[in-house]
Amino acid sequence: MSGDDMNPAAVAQPVKDLQGDDRWMSQHTRFVQECKDAEPDVLFIGDSMIQLMQHYDVWREVFSPLHALNFGIGGDTTCNVLWRLQNGELQNIRPKVVVLWVGTNNHHHTAEEVAGGILSIAQLLTSRLPKAKIVVLGLLPRGERPNPLRQKNAAVNDFLRSWLPRLGQALLLDLSAEFVHSDGTIGPQVMFDFLHLTAAGYRTMAKPLSDLLLHILEETPEEKRASAV
Amino acid sequence: MSAEDPNPAATPTPCEDTQGDGRWISLHNRFVSDSKDKEPDVLFVGDSLIQLMHQFGIWRQLFSPLHALNFGVGGDATQHVLWRLSNGELDNISPKVVVLWVGTNNHGQTAEQICEGIMAIIQVIKNKLPNARTLVLGILPRGKSPNALRERNAKVNKLVQEAVLSLPHASFLNVDPDHCYS
């Protein structure tokens, strides 16, 4: 099982400012600052799939009410998320659930390495937040028609399916099937560029995800005790 | 660098599929197909700033009613838009206005090169759609604090604004929110 130093996808790395406006570091700094003020029950972290969610109505309607924070950054790989979590984005917060969605941008790593990187993040989260549940979202298919990246993302999900249960606190939510037509194509109604979700695409995945989150949040022992009074 | 070196920002260049899922060409093919079926009065073309417009309510409220088509592709630089417009996306349509918003992704190029890229796009539009006006939107500032890219983008805007003054078929609009409300 990957997840050690030999796996390049499990090596924490910040994003270098190649463009010249330092936006990645600005976003990370803002997230660290948010950790000081906020008391989220649910932390969303990952790449653009997480980041874009907050710009649609579905965030305000479904996830904000759960007291959620969104620490998504477009383009992030498992290495970048690992670095952010090790460098302040978990300070001072005690979410009950962490929703993790990352891996589709790990272009230089194999499926097994990517799954190992995601596992490393889940392990880090479990060690820092022993009482939290970790919901790992499966990587969605991408591209208009079947292509090597779809196979790779599906393989990542397969590895996670067998590895994550061993962590106890972590589970996989794989919604891939919702996005591919019977002829194997992905339509622009759900993914406007065959990768990123439209408002309708997010609504499709929001229902099963929010059902799961509500289920987990309802199970919190503290709440059970409080409601039993 | 000699004066003869071609300007990469003004050389039609398709986007290489480095990731492996062919998404750029899929989008281009869909736009070419849209050009065959649809009859837009307004064509929006450019990078993610154009593309993302289509995803929000504002599109349906303000732009759909104008019979608009959206040919934005995230990550596109001027050379990519140039290639797309030269390879089918302007065929079979006759919009009255083309809204062009591109330039912020032209990394490693100078403001002068980027301006030339934008002017090359305006020329292609003029060649293919002789009766259309092109409205060039100013590239927005970026980054949390002042930085080199902001300076570059501001310089591009200044150069483009000056260059279109002499063109009856093109104009420039600064859509920077700070500018609009000052």
mmCIF file of C-alpha atoms in Angstrom:
data_model
loop_
_atom_site.group_PDB
_atom_site.id
_atom_site.type_symbol
_atom_site.label_atom_id
_atom_site.label_comp_id
_atom_site.label_asym_id
_atom_site.label_seq_id
_atom_site.Cartn_x
_atom_site.Cartn_y
_atom_site.Cartn_z
ATOM 1 C CA MET A 1 0.000 0.000 0.000
ATOM 2 C CA SER A 2 1.412 3.422 -0.944
ATOM 3 C CA GLY A 3 1.436 6.420 1.328
ATOM 4 C CA ASP A 4 5.101 6.585 2.349
ATOM 5 C CA ASP A 5 8.019 8.749 1.222
ATOM 6 C CA MET A 6 8.513 6.653 -1.912
ATOM 7 C CA ASN A 7 5.219 7.909 -3.312
ATOM 8 C CA PRO A 8 5.670 11.273 -5.045
ATOM 9 C CA ALA A 9 1.915 11.930 -4.732
ATOM 10 C CA ALA A 10 2.278 11.772 -0.945
ATOM 11 C CA VAL A 11 5.039 14.377 -0.724
ATOM 12 C CA ALA A 12 3.766 17.708 0.623
ATOM 13 C CA GLN A 13 4.511 20.547 -1.803
ATOM 14 C CA PRO A 14 3.326 24.128 -2.117
ATOM 15 C CA VAL A 15 2.528 25.516 -5.570
ATOM 16 C CA LYS A 16 5.316 27.640 -7.069
ATOM 17 C CA ASP A 17 4.285 31.092 -8.254
ATOM 18 C CA LEU A 18 5.135 30.691 -11.930
ATOM 19 C CA GLN A 19 2.661 33.249 -13.218
ATOM 20 C CA GLY A 20 3.748 36.145 -11.009
ATOM 21 C CA ASP A 21 0.719 37.163 -8.929
ATOM 22 C CA ASP A 22 1.129 34.773 -6.002
ATOM 23 C CA ARG A 23 -2.515 33.820 -5.931
ATOM 24 C CA TRP A 24 -2.021 30.335 -4.509
ATOM 25 C CA MET A 25 -0.193 31.587 -1.453
ATOM 26 C CA SER A 26 -2.737 34.402 -1.037
ATOM 27 C CA GLN A 27 -5.527 31.834 -0.929
ATOM 28 C CA HIS A 28 -3.646 29.597 1.513
ATOM 29 C CA THR A 29 -2.972 32.577 3.786
ATOM 30 C CA ARG A 30 -6.637 33.501 3.694
ATOM 31 C CA PHE A 31 -7.643 29.958 4.653
ATOM 32 C CA VAL A 32 -5.220 29.936 7.597
ATOM 33 C CA GLN A 33 -6.760 33.212 8.727
ATOM 34 C CA GLU A 34 -10.275 31.766 8.388
ATOM 35 C CA CYS A 35 -9.258 28.930 10.699
ATOM 36 C CA LYS A 36 -8.742 31.469 13.468
ATOM 37 C CA ASP A 37 -12.272 32.865 13.304
ATOM 38 C CA ALA A 38 -14.467 30.076 12.036
ATOM 39 C CA GLU A 39 -15.931 27.051 13.783
ATOM 40 C CA PRO A 40 -16.909 24.775 10.935
ATOM 41 C CA ASP A 41 -18.672 21.462 11.428
ATOM 42 C CA VAL A 42 -17.770 20.469 7.884
ATOM 43 C CA LEU A 43 -14.501 21.274 6.127
ATOM 44 C CA PHE A 44 -14.417 20.949 2.334
ATOM 45 C CA ILE A 45 -10.895 20.712 0.920
ATOM 46 C CA GLY A 46 -9.455 19.883 -2.491
ATOM 47 C CA ASP A 47 -9.072 21.259 -5.976
ATOM 48 C CA SER A 48 -11.359 23.275 -8.289
ATOM 49 C CA MET A 49 -14.127 20.684 -7.938
ATOM 50 C CA ILE A 50 -14.420 21.809 -4.306
ATOM 51 C CA GLN A 51 -13.591 25.461 -4.958
ATOM 52 C CA LEU A 52 -16.200 26.078 -7.658
ATOM 53 C CA MET A 53 -18.980 24.586 -5.539
ATOM 54 C CA GLN A 54 -19.135 27.676 -3.364
ATOM 55 C CA HIS A 55 -19.943 29.940 -6.305
ATOM 56 C CA TYR A 56 -23.191 28.262 -7.138
ATOM 57 C CA ASP A 57 -26.538 28.564 -5.317
ATOM 58 C CA VAL A 58 -26.219 24.947 -4.164
ATOM 59 C CA TRP A 59 -23.531 26.001 -1.667
ATOM 60 C CA ARG A 60 -25.699 28.613 0.002
ATOM 61 C CA GLU A 61 -28.758 26.335 -0.035
ATOM 62 C CA VAL A 62 -27.305 22.981 0.944
ATOM 63 C CA PHE A 63 -23.811 23.203 2.443
ATOM 64 C CA SER A 64 -23.513 26.586 4.156
ATOM 65 C CA PRO A 65 -26.310 25.661 6.573
ATOM 66 C CA LEU A 66 -24.136 22.775 7.781
ATOM 67 C CA HIS A 67 -21.555 25.366 8.969
ATOM 68 C CA ALA A 68 -19.118 24.585 6.225
ATOM 69 C CA LEU A 69 -15.770 26.032 5.174
ATOM 70 C CA ASN A 70 -14.457 25.745 1.628
ATOM 71 C CA PHE A 71 -10.686 25.364 1.224
ATOM 72 C CA GLY A 72 -10.629 24.372 -2.441
ATOM 73 C CA ILE A 73 -7.947 25.707 -4.796
ATOM 74 C CA GLY A 74 -8.106 25.141 -8.546
ATOM 75 C CA GLY A 75 -5.252 23.087 -9.946
ATOM 76 C CA ASP A 76 -4.236 21.519 -6.651
ATOM 77 C CA THR A 77 -2.771 18.027 -6.530
ATOM 78 C CA THR A 78 -2.625 15.695 -3.524
ATOM 79 C CA CYS A 79 0.838 17.138 -2.770
ATOM 80 C CA ASN A 80 -0.518 20.671 -2.557
ATOM 81 C CA VAL A 81 -3.475 19.746 -0.318
ATOM 82 C CA LEU A 82 -1.134 17.794 1.942
ATOM 83 C CA TRP A 83 1.139 20.842 2.273
ATOM 84 C CA ARG A 84 -1.761 23.176 3.051
ATOM 85 C CA LEU A 85 -3.112 20.877 5.758
ATOM 86 C CA GLN A 86 0.351 20.552 7.321
ATOM 87 C CA ASN A 87 0.896 24.310 7.228
ATOM 88 C CA GLY A 88 -1.989 25.883 9.060
ATOM 89 C CA GLU A 89 -5.263 24.984 7.395
ATOM 90 C CA LEU A 90 -6.210 22.660 10.264
ATOM 91 C CA GLN A 91 -5.155 24.983 13.062
ATOM 92 C CA ASN A 92 -7.808 25.922 15.614
ATOM 93 C CA ILE A 93 -10.678 24.127 13.907
ATOM 94 C CA ARG A 94 -12.416 20.913 14.928
ATOM 95 C CA PRO A 95 -14.780 19.947 12.115
ATOM 96 C CA LYS A 96 -16.859 16.823 12.594
ATOM 97 C CA VAL A 97 -16.525 15.894 8.925
ATOM 98 C CA VAL A 98 -13.938 16.608 6.269
ATOM 99 C CA VAL A 99 -14.964 16.301 2.629
ATOM 100 C CA LEU A 100 -11.892 15.627 0.489
ATOM 101 C CA TRP A 101 -11.936 15.887 -3.313
ATOM 102 C CA VAL A 102 -8.536 15.875 -5.024
ATOM 103 C CA GLY A 103 -6.489 13.762 -7.432
ATOM 104 C CA THR A 104 -7.726 14.635 -10.911
ATOM 105 C CA ASN A 105 -4.846 17.117 -11.371
ATOM 106 C CA ASN A 106 -2.073 14.627 -10.456
ATOM 107 C CA HIS A 107 -0.948 14.317 -14.063
ATOM 108 C CA HIS A 108 2.563 13.074 -13.329
ATOM 109 C CA HIS A 109 1.509 10.246 -11.044
ATOM 110 C CA THR A 110 0.074 6.786 -11.625
ATOM 111 C CA ALA A 111 -3.394 5.829 -10.393
ATOM 112 C CA GLU A 112 -1.864 3.869 -7.535
ATOM 113 C CA GLU A 113 0.315 6.821 -6.527
ATOM 114 C CA VAL A 114 -2.641 9.194 -6.632
ATOM 115 C CA ALA A 115 -4.733 6.862 -4.458
ATOM 116 C CA GLY A 116 -1.754 6.640 -2.089
ATOM 117 C CA GLY A 117 -1.597 10.429 -1.939
ATOM 118 C CA ILE A 118 -5.293 10.647 -1.102
ATOM 119 C CA LEU A 119 -4.821 7.965 1.540
ATOM 120 C CA SER A 120 -1.960 9.976 3.065
ATOM 121 C CA ILE A 121 -4.216 12.995 3.333
ATOM 122 C CA ALA A 122 -6.941 10.882 4.963
ATOM 123 C CA GLN A 123 -4.361 9.498 7.401
ATOM 124 C CA LEU A 124 -3.159 13.001 8.267
ATOM 125 C CA LEU A 125 -6.735 14.170 8.839
ATOM 126 C CA THR A 126 -7.468 11.176 11.052
ATOM 127 C CA SER A 127 -4.393 11.782 13.165
ATOM 128 C CA ARG A 128 -5.133 15.503 13.588
ATOM 129 C CA LEU A 129 -8.905 15.113 13.999
ATOM 130 C CA PRO A 130 -9.386 11.720 15.666
ATOM 131 C CA LYS A 131 -13.135 12.170 16.037
ATOM 132 C CA ALA A 132 -13.836 13.370 12.496
ATOM 133 C CA LYS A 133 -15.274 11.350 9.662
ATOM 134 C CA ILE A 134 -13.476 11.713 6.337
ATOM 135 C CA VAL A 135 -15.674 11.612 3.224
ATOM 136 C CA VAL A 136 -13.497 11.072 0.171
ATOM 137 C CA LEU A 137 -15.256 11.916 -3.076
ATOM 138 C CA GLY A 138 -14.355 9.614 -5.931
ATOM 139 C CA LEU A 139 -12.697 11.193 -8.938
ATOM 140 C CA LEU A 140 -15.251 11.930 -11.623
ATOM 141 C CA PRO A 141 -14.842 10.842 -15.232
ATOM 142 C CA ARG A 142 -13.587 13.573 -17.554
ATOM 143 C CA GLY A 143 -13.392 14.245 -21.260
ATOM 144 C CA GLU A 144 -16.251 14.067 -23.745
ATOM 145 C CA ARG A 145 -15.648 10.408 -24.656
ATOM 146 C CA PRO A 146 -13.810 7.458 -23.066
ATOM 147 C CA ASN A 147 -10.112 8.274 -22.759
ATOM 148 C CA PRO A 148 -7.066 7.270 -20.650
ATOM 149 C CA LEU A 149 -7.848 9.796 -17.900
ATOM 150 C CA ARG A 150 -11.249 8.231 -17.315
ATOM 151 C CA GLN A 151 -9.582 4.858 -16.863
ATOM 152 C CA LYS A 152 -7.005 6.391 -14.547
ATOM 153 C CA ASN A 153 -9.582 8.157 -12.371
ATOM 154 C CA ALA A 154 -11.681 4.967 -12.175
ATOM 155 C CA ALA A 155 -8.573 3.025 -11.137
ATOM 156 C CA VAL A 156 -7.873 5.575 -8.377
ATOM 157 C CA ASN A 157 -11.412 5.046 -7.113
ATOM 158 C CA ASP A 158 -10.930 1.269 -7.181
ATOM 159 C CA PHE A 159 -7.781 1.514 -5.034
ATOM 160 C CA LEU A 160 -9.586 3.824 -2.603
ATOM 161 C CA ARG A 161 -12.542 1.474 -2.399
ATOM 162 C CA SER A 162 -10.315 -1.244 -0.961
ATOM 163 C CA TRP A 163 -7.878 0.916 1.033
ATOM 164 C CA LEU A 164 -10.104 3.493 2.759
ATOM 165 C CA PRO A 165 -12.217 1.121 4.860
ATOM 166 C CA ARG A 166 -9.023 0.080 6.680
ATOM 167 C CA LEU A 167 -8.854 3.600 8.127
ATOM 168 C CA GLY A 168 -12.122 3.242 9.979
ATOM 169 C CA GLN A 169 -12.978 6.926 9.935
ATOM 170 C CA ALA A 170 -12.889 7.291 6.155
ATOM 171 C CA LEU A 171 -15.318 6.347 3.448
ATOM 172 C CA LEU A 172 -15.579 6.755 -0.316
ATOM 173 C CA LEU A 173 -18.509 8.402 -2.058
ATOM 174 C CA ASP A 174 -18.235 7.604 -5.756
ATOM 175 C CA LEU A 175 -20.765 9.447 -7.895
ATOM 176 C CA SER A 176 -19.090 8.770 -11.255
ATOM 177 C CA ALA A 177 -22.040 6.866 -12.687
ATOM 178 C CA GLU A 178 -24.278 9.931 -12.479
ATOM 179 C CA PHE A 179 -22.302 11.765 -15.120
ATOM 180 C CA VAL A 180 -21.838 9.437 -18.069
ATOM 181 C CA HIS A 181 -24.542 8.708 -20.644
ATOM 182 C CA SER A 182 -25.211 5.169 -21.838
ATOM 183 C CA ASP A 183 -23.218 5.916 -24.990
ATOM 184 C CA GLY A 184 -20.179 6.812 -22.895
ATOM 185 C CA THR A 185 -20.340 10.543 -23.531
ATOM 186 C CA ILE A 186 -20.428 13.326 -20.967
ATOM 187 C CA GLY A 187 -22.710 16.234 -21.829
ATOM 188 C CA PRO A 188 -22.134 19.966 -21.376
ATOM 189 C CA GLN A 189 -25.282 20.223 -19.266
ATOM 190 C CA VAL A 190 -23.427 18.670 -16.333
ATOM 191 C CA MET A 191 -19.782 19.465 -17.150
ATOM 192 C CA PHE A 192 -19.343 22.683 -19.137
ATOM 193 C CA ASP A 193 -15.823 21.777 -20.234
ATOM 194 C CA PHE A 194 -16.010 18.015 -19.726
ATOM 195 C CA LEU A 195 -14.265 18.400 -16.356
ATOM 196 C CA HIS A 196 -15.831 21.144 -14.235
ATOM 197 C CA LEU A 197 -19.424 20.902 -13.065
ATOM 198 C CA THR A 198 -22.268 23.192 -14.041
ATOM 199 C CA ALA A 199 -24.904 24.273 -11.502
ATOM 200 C CA ALA A 200 -26.938 21.240 -12.619
ATOM 201 C CA GLY A 201 -23.907 18.981 -12.230
ATOM 202 C CA TYR A 202 -23.395 20.162 -8.654
ATOM 203 C CA ARG A 203 -27.064 19.643 -7.857
ATOM 204 C CA THR A 204 -26.706 16.038 -9.014
ATOM 205 C CA MET A 205 -23.875 15.339 -6.582
ATOM 206 C CA ALA A 206 -25.135 17.591 -3.789
ATOM 207 C CA LYS A 207 -28.101 15.420 -2.864
ATOM 208 C CA PRO A 208 -26.242 12.177 -2.061
ATOM 209 C CA LEU A 209 -23.401 14.134 -0.447
ATOM 210 C CA SER A 210 -25.638 16.239 1.793
ATOM 211 C CA ASP A 211 -27.704 13.167 2.734
ATOM 212 C CA LEU A 212 -24.479 11.487 3.823
ATOM 213 C CA LEU A 213 -23.261 14.556 5.722
ATOM 214 C CA LEU A 214 -26.563 14.975 7.551
ATOM 215 C CA HIS A 215 -26.471 11.297 8.463
ATOM 216 C CA ILE A 216 -22.937 11.626 9.851
ATOM 217 C CA LEU A 217 -23.678 14.867 11.684
ATOM 218 C CA GLU A 218 -26.775 13.366 13.253
ATOM 219 C CA GLU A 219 -24.687 10.508 14.573
ATOM 220 C CA THR A 220 -22.385 12.731 16.606
ATOM 221 C CA PRO A 221 -22.379 11.411 20.190
ATOM 222 C CA GLU A 222 -22.459 14.925 21.634
ATOM 223 C CA GLU A 223 -25.636 15.714 19.742
ATOM 224 C CA LYS A 224 -27.167 12.421 20.757
ATOM 225 C CA ARG A 225 -26.429 13.183 24.398
ATOM 226 C CA ALA A 226 -27.703 16.743 24.062
ATOM 227 C CA SER A 227 -30.945 15.659 22.444
ATOM 228 C CA ALA A 228 -31.482 12.983 25.082
ATOM 229 C CA VAL A 229 -31.634 15.596 27.885
ATOM 230 C CA MET B 1 15.465 38.833 -30.711
ATOM 231 C CA SER B 2 15.185 40.125 -34.262
ATOM 232 C CA ALA B 3 12.203 42.023 -35.603
ATOM 233 C CA GLU B 4 11.541 39.081 -37.903
ATOM 234 C CA ASP B 5 10.766 36.594 -35.099
ATOM 235 C CA PRO B 6 7.078 35.667 -35.212
ATOM 236 C CA ASN B 7 5.050 36.803 -32.233
ATOM 237 C CA PRO B 8 3.764 33.674 -30.455
ATOM 238 C CA ALA B 9 0.774 35.636 -29.160
ATOM 239 C CA ALA B 10 -0.262 36.430 -32.726
ATOM 240 C CA THR B 11 0.458 33.028 -34.273
ATOM 241 C CA PRO B 12 -2.639 30.785 -34.486
ATOM 242 C CA THR B 13 -1.841 27.811 -32.263
ATOM 243 C CA PRO B 14 -4.141 25.000 -31.140
ATOM 244 C CA CYS B 15 -3.849 23.881 -27.529
ATOM 245 C CA GLU B 16 -1.806 20.709 -27.068
ATOM 246 C CA ASP B 17 -3.622 17.897 -25.278
ATOM 247 C CA THR B 18 -1.023 17.404 -22.560
ATOM 248 C CA GLN B 19 -3.467 15.926 -20.064
ATOM 249 C CA GLY B 20 -4.912 13.175 -22.283
ATOM 250 C CA ASP B 21 -8.669 13.710 -22.414
ATOM 251 C CA GLY B 22 -8.951 15.876 -25.519
ATOM 252 C CA ARG B 23 -11.167 18.450 -23.843
ATOM 253 C CA TRP B 24 -9.911 21.485 -25.741
ATOM 254 C CA ILE B 25 -10.606 20.007 -29.150
ATOM 255 C CA SER B 26 -13.962 18.647 -27.917
ATOM 256 C CA LEU B 27 -14.974 22.170 -26.964
ATOM 257 C CA HIS B 28 -13.718 23.586 -30.271
ATOM 258 C CA ASN B 29 -15.655 20.936 -32.224
ATOM 259 C CA ARG B 30 -18.802 21.728 -30.282
ATOM 260 C CA PHE B 31 -18.417 25.430 -31.057
ATOM 261 C CA VAL B 32 -17.919 24.689 -34.763
ATOM 262 C CA SER B 33 -21.069 22.575 -34.630
ATOM 263 C CA ASP B 34 -22.927 25.390 -32.812
ATOM 264 C CA SER B 35 -21.881 27.735 -35.607
ATOM 265 C CA LYS B 36 -23.689 25.513 -38.059
ATOM 266 C CA ASP B 37 -26.944 25.336 -36.072
ATOM 267 C CA LYS B 38 -27.289 28.646 -34.328
ATOM 268 C CA GLU B 39 -27.858 32.233 -35.350
ATOM 269 C CA PRO B 40 -26.406 34.441 -32.656
ATOM 270 C CA ASP B 41 -26.598 38.221 -32.735
ATOM 271 C CA VAL B 42 -23.797 38.419 -30.175
ATOM 272 C CA LEU B 43 -20.806 36.090 -29.975
ATOM 273 C CA PHE B 44 -18.745 35.998 -26.765
ATOM 274 C CA VAL B 45 -15.259 34.612 -27.262
ATOM 275 C CA GLY B 46 -12.204 34.309 -25.025
ATOM 276 C CA ASP B 47 -10.864 32.500 -21.972
ATOM 277 C CA SER B 48 -12.374 31.283 -18.671
ATOM 278 C CA LEU B 49 -13.715 34.726 -17.838
ATOM 279 C CA ILE B 50 -16.026 34.408 -20.841
ATOM 280 C CA GLN B 51 -16.638 30.678 -20.314
ATOM 281 C CA LEU B 52 -17.651 31.013 -16.669
ATOM 282 C CA MET B 53 -20.121 33.803 -17.448
ATOM 283 C CA HIS B 54 -22.257 31.139 -19.034
ATOM 284 C CA GLN B 55 -22.571 29.227 -15.763
ATOM 285 C CA PHE B 56 -24.221 31.947 -13.738
ATOM 286 C CA GLY B 57 -27.732 33.382 -13.613
ATOM 287 C CA ILE B 58 -26.506 36.642 -15.065
ATOM 288 C CA TRP B 59 -26.091 34.969 -18.452
ATOM 289 C CA ARG B 60 -29.711 33.943 -18.637
ATOM 290 C CA GLN B 61 -30.846 37.358 -17.343
ATOM 291 C CA LEU B 62 -28.695 39.697 -19.422
ATOM 292 C CA PHE B 63 -27.105 37.907 -22.359
ATOM 293 C CA SER B 64 -29.353 35.061 -23.486
ATOM 294 C CA PRO B 65 -32.072 37.565 -24.405
ATOM 295 C CA LEU B 66 -29.604 39.140 -26.843
ATOM 296 C CA HIS B 67 -29.330 35.791 -28.687
ATOM 297 C CA ALA B 68 -25.795 35.210 -27.527
ATOM 298 C CA LEU B 69 -23.377 32.320 -28.004
ATOM 299 C CA ASN B 70 -20.505 31.617 -25.639
ATOM 300 C CA PHE B 71 -17.222 30.353 -27.116
ATOM 301 C CA GLY B 72 -15.058 30.773 -24.032
ATOM 302 C CA VAL B 73 -12.391 28.200 -23.181
ATOM 303 C CA GLY B 74 -10.598 28.266 -19.837
ATOM 304 C CA GLY B 75 -6.849 28.753 -20.107
ATOM 305 C CA ASP B 76 -6.906 30.113 -23.634
ATOM 306 C CA ALA B 77 -4.340 32.723 -24.608
ATOM 307 C CA THR B 78 -4.631 34.969 -27.679
ATOM 308 C CA GLN B 79 -2.948 32.438 -29.980
ATOM 309 C CA HIS B 80 -5.504 29.766 -29.059
ATOM 310 C CA VAL B 81 -8.491 32.033 -29.688
ATOM 311 C CA LEU B 82 -6.858 33.063 -32.961
ATOM 312 C CA TRP B 83 -6.626 29.430 -34.037
ATOM 313 C CA ARG B 84 -10.204 28.637 -33.041
ATOM 314 C CA LEU B 85 -11.661 31.589 -34.914
ATOM 315 C CA SER B 86 -9.538 30.770 -37.969
ATOM 316 C CA ASN B 87 -10.644 27.134 -37.940
ATOM 317 C CA GLY B 88 -14.406 27.093 -38.107
ATOM 318 C CA GLU B 89 -15.859 28.905 -35.132
ATOM 319 C CA LEU B 90 -16.820 31.945 -37.208
ATOM 320 C CA ASP B 91 -18.081 30.014 -40.210
ATOM 321 C CA ASN B 92 -21.823 30.059 -40.933
ATOM 322 C CA ILE B 93 -22.739 32.720 -38.396
ATOM 323 C CA SER B 94 -23.209 36.459 -38.741
ATOM 324 C CA PRO B 95 -23.374 38.042 -35.322
ATOM 325 C CA LYS B 96 -23.643 41.808 -35.166
ATOM 326 C CA VAL B 97 -21.207 42.019 -32.264
ATOM 327 C CA VAL B 98 -18.302 39.915 -31.104
ATOM 328 C CA VAL B 99 -17.294 40.415 -27.474
ATOM 329 C CA LEU B 100 -13.631 39.500 -27.036
ATOM 330 C CA TRP B 101 -12.025 38.931 -23.615
ATOM 331 C CA VAL B 102 -8.586 37.335 -23.693
ATOM 332 C CA GLY B 103 -4.961 38.040 -22.799
ATOM 333 C CA THR B 104 -4.596 37.274 -19.115
ATOM 334 C CA ASN B 105 -3.272 33.752 -19.846
ATOM 335 C CA ASN B 106 -0.497 34.923 -22.194
ATOM 336 C CA HIS B 107 2.286 34.056 -19.767
ATOM 337 C CA GLY B 108 5.877 34.785 -20.667
ATOM 338 C CA GLN B 109 4.863 37.316 -23.305
ATOM 339 C CA THR B 110 5.193 41.096 -23.291
ATOM 340 C CA ALA B 111 2.298 43.554 -23.230
ATOM 341 C CA GLU B 112 3.209 44.537 -26.789
ATOM 342 C CA GLN B 113 3.047 40.932 -27.964
ATOM 343 C CA ILE B 114 -0.289 40.368 -26.250
ATOM 344 C CA CYS B 115 -1.728 43.551 -27.778
ATOM 345 C CA GLU B 116 -0.590 42.372 -31.189
ATOM 346 C CA GLY B 117 -2.324 39.048 -30.521
ATOM 347 C CA ILE B 118 -5.568 40.816 -29.691
ATOM 348 C CA MET B 119 -5.280 42.994 -32.797
ATOM 349 C CA ALA B 120 -4.696 39.864 -34.899
ATOM 350 C CA ILE B 121 -7.925 38.389 -33.534
ATOM 351 C CA ILE B 122 -9.797 41.606 -34.386
ATOM 352 C CA GLN B 123 -8.444 41.333 -37.932
ATOM 353 C CA VAL B 124 -9.559 37.702 -38.330
ATOM 354 C CA ILE B 125 -13.038 38.668 -37.136
ATOM 355 C CA LYS B 126 -13.066 41.553 -39.645
ATOM 356 C CA ASN B 127 -12.022 39.198 -42.443
ATOM 357 C CA LYS B 128 -14.639 36.559 -41.658
ATOM 358 C CA LEU B 129 -17.453 38.856 -40.495
ATOM 359 C CA PRO B 130 -17.079 42.105 -42.441
ATOM 360 C CA ASN B 131 -20.255 43.589 -40.959
ATOM 361 C CA ALA B 132 -19.602 42.790 -37.299
ATOM 362 C CA ARG B 133 -18.271 45.104 -34.611
ATOM 363 C CA THR B 134 -15.758 43.751 -32.112
ATOM 364 C CA LEU B 135 -15.974 44.922 -28.529
ATOM 365 C CA VAL B 136 -12.722 44.235 -26.663
ATOM 366 C CA LEU B 137 -13.043 44.017 -22.899
ATOM 367 C CA GLY B 138 -10.123 45.269 -20.842
ATOM 368 C CA ILE B 139 -8.177 42.539 -19.057
ATOM 369 C CA LEU B 140 -8.884 42.674 -15.333
ATOM 370 C CA PRO B 141 -6.286 43.174 -12.610
ATOM 371 C CA ARG B 142 -5.328 39.969 -10.772
ATOM 372 C CA GLY B 143 -3.626 38.872 -7.585
ATOM 373 C CA LYS B 144 -4.339 40.105 -4.099
ATOM 374 C CA SER B 145 -1.822 42.975 -4.133
ATOM 375 C CA PRO B 146 -0.067 44.976 -6.861
ATOM 376 C CA ASN B 147 2.217 42.729 -8.919
ATOM 377 C CA ALA B 148 3.891 42.437 -12.312
ATOM 378 C CA LEU B 149 0.871 40.799 -13.955
ATOM 379 C CA ARG B 150 -1.336 43.723 -13.001
ATOM 380 C CA GLU B 151 1.132 46.071 -14.623
ATOM 381 C CA ARG B 152 1.301 43.894 -17.722
ATOM 382 C CA ASN B 153 -2.498 43.680 -18.032
ATOM 383 C CA ALA B 154 -2.888 47.436 -17.539
ATOM 384 C CA LYS B 155 -0.277 48.048 -20.243
ATOM 385 C CA VAL B 156 -2.059 45.679 -22.648
ATOM 386 C CA ASN B 157 -5.295 47.583 -22.056
ATOM 387 C CA LYS B 158 -3.626 50.918 -22.731
ATOM 388 C CA LEU B 159 -2.047 49.671 -25.963
ATOM 389 C CA VAL B 160 -5.257 48.050 -27.202
ATOM 390 C CA GLN B 161 -7.363 51.067 -26.320
ATOM 391 C CA GLU B 162 -5.060 53.269 -28.384
ATOM 392 C CA ALA B 163 -4.872 50.816 -31.278
ATOM 393 C CA VAL B 164 -8.645 50.460 -31.732
ATOM 394 C CA LEU B 165 -9.209 54.220 -31.833
ATOM 395 C CA SER B 166 -8.457 54.202 -35.541
ATOM 396 C CA LEU B 167 -10.658 51.178 -36.269
ATOM 397 C CA PRO B 168 -14.323 51.826 -37.093
ATOM 398 C CA HIS B 169 -15.169 48.158 -36.522
ATOM 399 C CA ALA B 170 -13.711 47.805 -33.030
ATOM 400 C CA SER B 171 -13.979 49.449 -29.646
ATOM 401 C CA PHE B 172 -12.633 48.961 -26.126
ATOM 402 C CA LEU B 173 -14.546 48.734 -22.858
ATOM 403 C CA ASN B 174 -12.984 48.812 -19.387
ATOM 404 C CA VAL B 175 -15.065 46.500 -17.174
ATOM 405 C CA ASP B 176 -12.884 46.669 -14.049
ATOM 406 C CA PRO B 177 -15.382 46.947 -11.160
ATOM 407 C CA ASP B 178 -13.174 49.478 -9.371
ATOM 408 C CA HIS B 179 -13.053 51.589 -12.477
ATOM 409 C CA CYS B 180 -16.777 51.376 -13.083
ATOM 410 C CA TYR B 181 -17.726 52.656 -9.685
ATOM 411 C CA SER B 182 -15.093 55.388 -9.337
#
